[in-house]
């Protein structure tokens, strides 16, 4: 059994979901028996819901949003109800690419008064510097109460598919008893290499960023 690394069930602990998802990704790639059981259980939870409503929440960056819009289309083409969650500034792009599809778009306000993030910036493409990425990614967690309210309004929801950078959505999914799948936009090969480096840390012994490892 092999689950594409881009889509893997995440740990029930959101605080460590990114790390554990990477470890789970490696184990799934190499067909660990324990992970097979977990994956089958999660998939069964989703399949058990008749015509499940999928809620998709991309990270607020073009390279993360585009593949999830594509995935939303595939689900919609299979006659499944789909809702995409985004922010007001990102909504026009999402809506313009879905004009011919009956896919709902829900807008959540992006947090204001975040240190270093100019007002109105709701996408990494608009950041004045990528050095602000960490603050931007952390700011998305402030959207959690609004995200959970949206989930309540959209009930019943059969499955949440959210970006790996939105690890806090695992807390929301667990709280509401909704299966969640974490999405990795990188290719399987790149995801596997990143996971190995994150776990094995071969670069930890280098003394320079130019030193090969």
mmCIF file with all atom_site columns, N, CA and C in Angstrom, residues 107-131:
data_model
loop_
_atom_site.group_PDB
_atom_site.id
_atom_site.type_symbol
_atom_site.label_atom_id
_atom_site.label_alt_id
_atom_site.label_comp_id
_atom_site.label_asym_id
_atom_site.label_entity_id
_atom_site.label_seq_id
_atom_site.pdbx_PDB_ins_code
_atom_site.Cartn_x
_atom_site.Cartn_y
_atom_site.Cartn_z
_atom_site.occupancy
_atom_site.B_iso_or_equiv
_atom_site.pdbx_formal_charge
_atom_site.auth_seq_id
_atom_site.auth_comp_id
_atom_site.auth_asym_id
_atom_site.auth_atom_id
_atom_site.pdbx_PDB_model_num
ATOM 1  N N  . UNK A 1 107 ? -14.564 33.141 2.675  1.00 0.00 ? 107 UNK A N  1
ATOM 2  C CA . UNK A 1 107 ? -13.501 34.101 2.984  1.00 0.00 ? 107 UNK A CA 1
ATOM 3  C C  . UNK A 1 107 ? -13.390 34.306 4.495  1.00 0.00 ? 107 UNK A C  1
ATOM 4  N N  . UNK A 1 108 ? -12.182 34.176 4.997  1.00 0.00 ? 108 UNK A N  1
ATOM 5  C CA . UNK A 1 108 ? -11.881 34.465 6.399  1.00 0.00 ? 108 UNK A CA 1
ATOM 6  C C  . UNK A 1 108 ? -10.957 35.670 6.458  1.00 0.00 ? 108 UNK A C  1
ATOM 7  N N  . UNK A 1 109 ? -11.231 36.584 7.356  1.00 0.00 ? 109 UNK A N  1
ATOM 8  C CA . UNK A 1 109 ? -10.413 37.784 7.481  1.00 0.00 ? 109 UNK A CA 1
ATOM 9  C C  . UNK A 1 109 ? -9.002  37.415 7.927  1.00 0.00 ? 109 UNK A C  1
ATOM 10 N N  . UNK A 1 110 ? -8.003  38.016 7.266  1.00 0.00 ? 110 UNK A N  1
ATOM 11 C CA . UNK A 1 110 ? -6.617  37.802 7.691  1.00 0.00 ? 110 UNK A CA 1
ATOM 12 C C  . UNK A 1 110 ? -6.335  38.705 8.889  1.00 0.00 ? 110 UNK A C  1
ATOM 13 N N  . UNK A 1 111 ? -5.587  38.224 9.883  1.00 0.00 ? 111 UNK A N  1
ATOM 14 C CA . UNK A 1 111 ? -5.321  39.027 11.081 1.00 0.00 ? 111 UNK A CA 1
ATOM 15 C C  . UNK A 1 111 ? -4.643  40.354 10.763 1.00 0.00 ? 111 UNK A C  1
ATOM 16 N N  . UNK A 1 112 ? -4.986  41.374 11.523 1.00 0.00 ? 112 UNK A N  1
ATOM 17 C CA . UNK A 1 112 ? -4.386  42.699 11.344 1.00 0.00 ? 112 UNK A CA 1
ATOM 18 C C  . UNK A 1 112 ? -3.387  42.978 12.466 1.00 0.00 ? 112 UNK A C  1
ATOM 19 N N  . UNK A 1 113 ? -2.611  44.027 12.266 1.00 0.00 ? 113 UNK A N  1
ATOM 20 C CA . UNK A 1 113 ? -1.642  44.503 13.265 1.00 0.00 ? 113 UNK A CA 1
ATOM 21 C C  . UNK A 1 113 ? -0.626  43.424 13.650 1.00 0.00 ? 113 UNK A C  1
ATOM 22 N N  . UNK A 1 114 ? -0.157  42.689 12.652 1.00 0.00 ? 114 UNK A N  1
ATOM 23 C CA . UNK A 1 114 ? 0.894   41.704 12.858 1.00 0.00 ? 114 UNK A CA 1
ATOM 24 C C  . UNK A 1 114 ? 2.240   42.390 12.623 1.00 0.00 ? 114 UNK A C  1
ATOM 25 N N  . UNK A 1 115 ? 3.117   42.298 13.586 1.00 0.00 ? 115 UNK A N  1
ATOM 26 C CA . UNK A 1 115 ? 4.403   42.986 13.503 1.00 0.00 ? 115 UNK A CA 1
ATOM 27 C C  . UNK A 1 115 ? 5.158   42.583 12.234 1.00 0.00 ? 115 UNK A C  1
ATOM 28 N N  . UNK A 1 116 ? 5.530   43.597 11.454 1.00 0.00 ? 116 UNK A N  1
ATOM 29 C CA . UNK A 1 116 ? 6.293   43.366 10.238 1.00 0.00 ? 116 UNK A CA 1
ATOM 30 C C  . UNK A 1 116 ? 5.465   43.121 8.998  1.00 0.00 ? 116 UNK A C  1
ATOM 31 N N  . UNK A 1 117 ? 4.182   42.796 9.177  1.00 0.00 ? 117 UNK A N  1
ATOM 32 C CA . UNK A 1 117 ? 3.321   42.499 8.020  1.00 0.00 ? 117 UNK A CA 1
ATOM 33 C C  . UNK A 1 117 ? 2.494   43.730 7.688  1.00 0.00 ? 117 UNK A C  1
ATOM 34 N N  . UNK A 1 118 ? 2.720   44.368 6.535  1.00 0.00 ? 118 UNK A N  1
ATOM 35 C CA . UNK A 1 118 ? 1.951   45.556 6.170  1.00 0.00 ? 118 UNK A CA 1
ATOM 36 C C  . UNK A 1 118 ? 0.458   45.256 6.057  1.00 0.00 ? 118 UNK A C  1
ATOM 37 N N  . UNK A 1 119 ? -0.348  46.254 6.333  1.00 0.00 ? 119 UNK A N  1
ATOM 38 C CA . UNK A 1 119 ? -1.802  46.098 6.220  1.00 0.00 ? 119 UNK A CA 1
ATOM 39 C C  . UNK A 1 119 ? -2.171  45.716 4.783  1.00 0.00 ? 119 UNK A C  1
ATOM 40 N N  . UNK A 1 120 ? -3.057  44.754 4.652  1.00 0.00 ? 120 UNK A N  1
ATOM 41 C CA . UNK A 1 120 ? -3.527  44.336 3.333  1.00 0.00 ? 120 UNK A CA 1
ATOM 42 C C  . UNK A 1 120 ? -2.727  43.223 2.697  1.00 0.00 ? 120 UNK A C  1
ATOM 43 N N  . UNK A 1 121 ? -1.596  42.863 3.289  1.00 0.00 ? 121 UNK A N  1
ATOM 44 C CA . UNK A 1 121 ? -0.789  41.767 2.744  1.00 0.00 ? 121 UNK A CA 1
ATOM 45 C C  . UNK A 1 121 ? -1.353  40.444 3.260  1.00 0.00 ? 121 UNK A C  1
ATOM 46 N N  . UNK A 1 122 ? -1.865  39.627 2.331  1.00 0.00 ? 122 UNK A N  1
ATOM 47 C CA . UNK A 1 122 ? -2.496  38.368 2.712  1.00 0.00 ? 122 UNK A CA 1
ATOM 48 C C  . UNK A 1 122 ? -1.939  37.193 1.918  1.00 0.00 ? 122 UNK A C  1
ATOM 49 N N  . UNK A 1 123 ? -0.825  37.431 1.234  1.00 0.00 ? 123 UNK A N  1
ATOM 50 C CA . UNK A 1 123 ? -0.204  36.392 0.423  1.00 0.00 ? 123 UNK A CA 1
ATOM 51 C C  . UNK A 1 123 ? 1.304   36.574 0.482  1.00 0.00 ? 123 UNK A C  1
ATOM 52 N N  . UNK A 1 124 ? 2.038   35.484 0.525  1.00 0.00 ? 124 UNK A N  1
ATOM 53 C CA . UNK A 1 124 ? 3.496   35.593 0.629  1.00 0.00 ? 124 UNK A CA 1
ATOM 54 C C  . UNK A 1 124 ? 4.105   36.337 -0.551 1.00 0.00 ? 124 UNK A C  1
ATOM 55 N N  . UNK A 1 125 ? 3.422   36.320 -1.693 1.00 0.00 ? 125 UNK A N  1
ATOM 56 C CA . UNK A 1 125 ? 3.926   37.040 -2.863 1.00 0.00 ? 125 UNK A CA 1
ATOM 57 C C  . UNK A 1 125 ? 4.005   38.542 -2.616 1.00 0.00 ? 125 UNK A C  1
ATOM 58 N N  . UNK A 1 126 ? 3.213   39.035 -1.682 1.00 0.00 ? 126 UNK A N  1
ATOM 59 C CA . UNK A 1 126 ? 3.150   40.470 -1.410 1.00 0.00 ? 126 UNK A CA 1
ATOM 60 C C  . UNK A 1 126 ? 4.038   40.890 -0.239 1.00 0.00 ? 126 UNK A C  1
ATOM 61 N N  . UNK A 1 127 ? 4.700   39.947 0.398  1.00 0.00 ? 127 UNK A N  1
ATOM 62 C CA . UNK A 1 127 ? 5.564   40.300 1.520  1.00 0.00 ? 127 UNK A CA 1
ATOM 63 C C  . UNK A 1 127 ? 6.732   41.168 1.032  1.00 0.00 ? 127 UNK A C  1
ATOM 64 N N  . UNK A 1 128 ? 7.058   42.230 1.753  1.00 0.00 ? 128 UNK A N  1
ATOM 65 C CA . UNK A 1 128 ? 8.190   43.060 1.343  1.00 0.00 ? 128 UNK A CA 1
ATOM 66 C C  . UNK A 1 128 ? 9.515   42.310 1.416  1.00 0.00 ? 128 UNK A C  1
ATOM 67 N N  . UNK A 1 129 ? 9.566   41.259 2.238  1.00 0.00 ? 129 UNK A N  1
ATOM 68 C CA . UNK A 1 129 ? 10.765  40.434 2.355  1.00 0.00 ? 129 UNK A CA 1
ATOM 69 C C  . UNK A 1 129 ? 10.365  39.055 2.831  1.00 0.00 ? 129 UNK A C  1
ATOM 70 N N  . UNK A 1 130 ? 11.003  38.011 2.273  1.00 0.00 ? 130 UNK A N  1
ATOM 71 C CA . UNK A 1 130 ? 10.693  36.653 2.713  1.00 0.00 ? 130 UNK A CA 1
ATOM 72 C C  . UNK A 1 130 ? 11.225  36.378 4.117  1.00 0.00 ? 130 UNK A C  1
ATOM 73 N N  . UNK A 1 131 ? 11.990  37.315 4.669  1.00 0.00 ? 131 UNK A N  1
ATOM 74 C CA . UNK A 1 131 ? 12.410  37.183 6.065  1.00 0.00 ? 131 UNK A CA 1
ATOM 75 C C  . UNK A 1 131 ? 11.203  37.293 7.006  1.00 0.00 ? 131 UNK A C  1
#
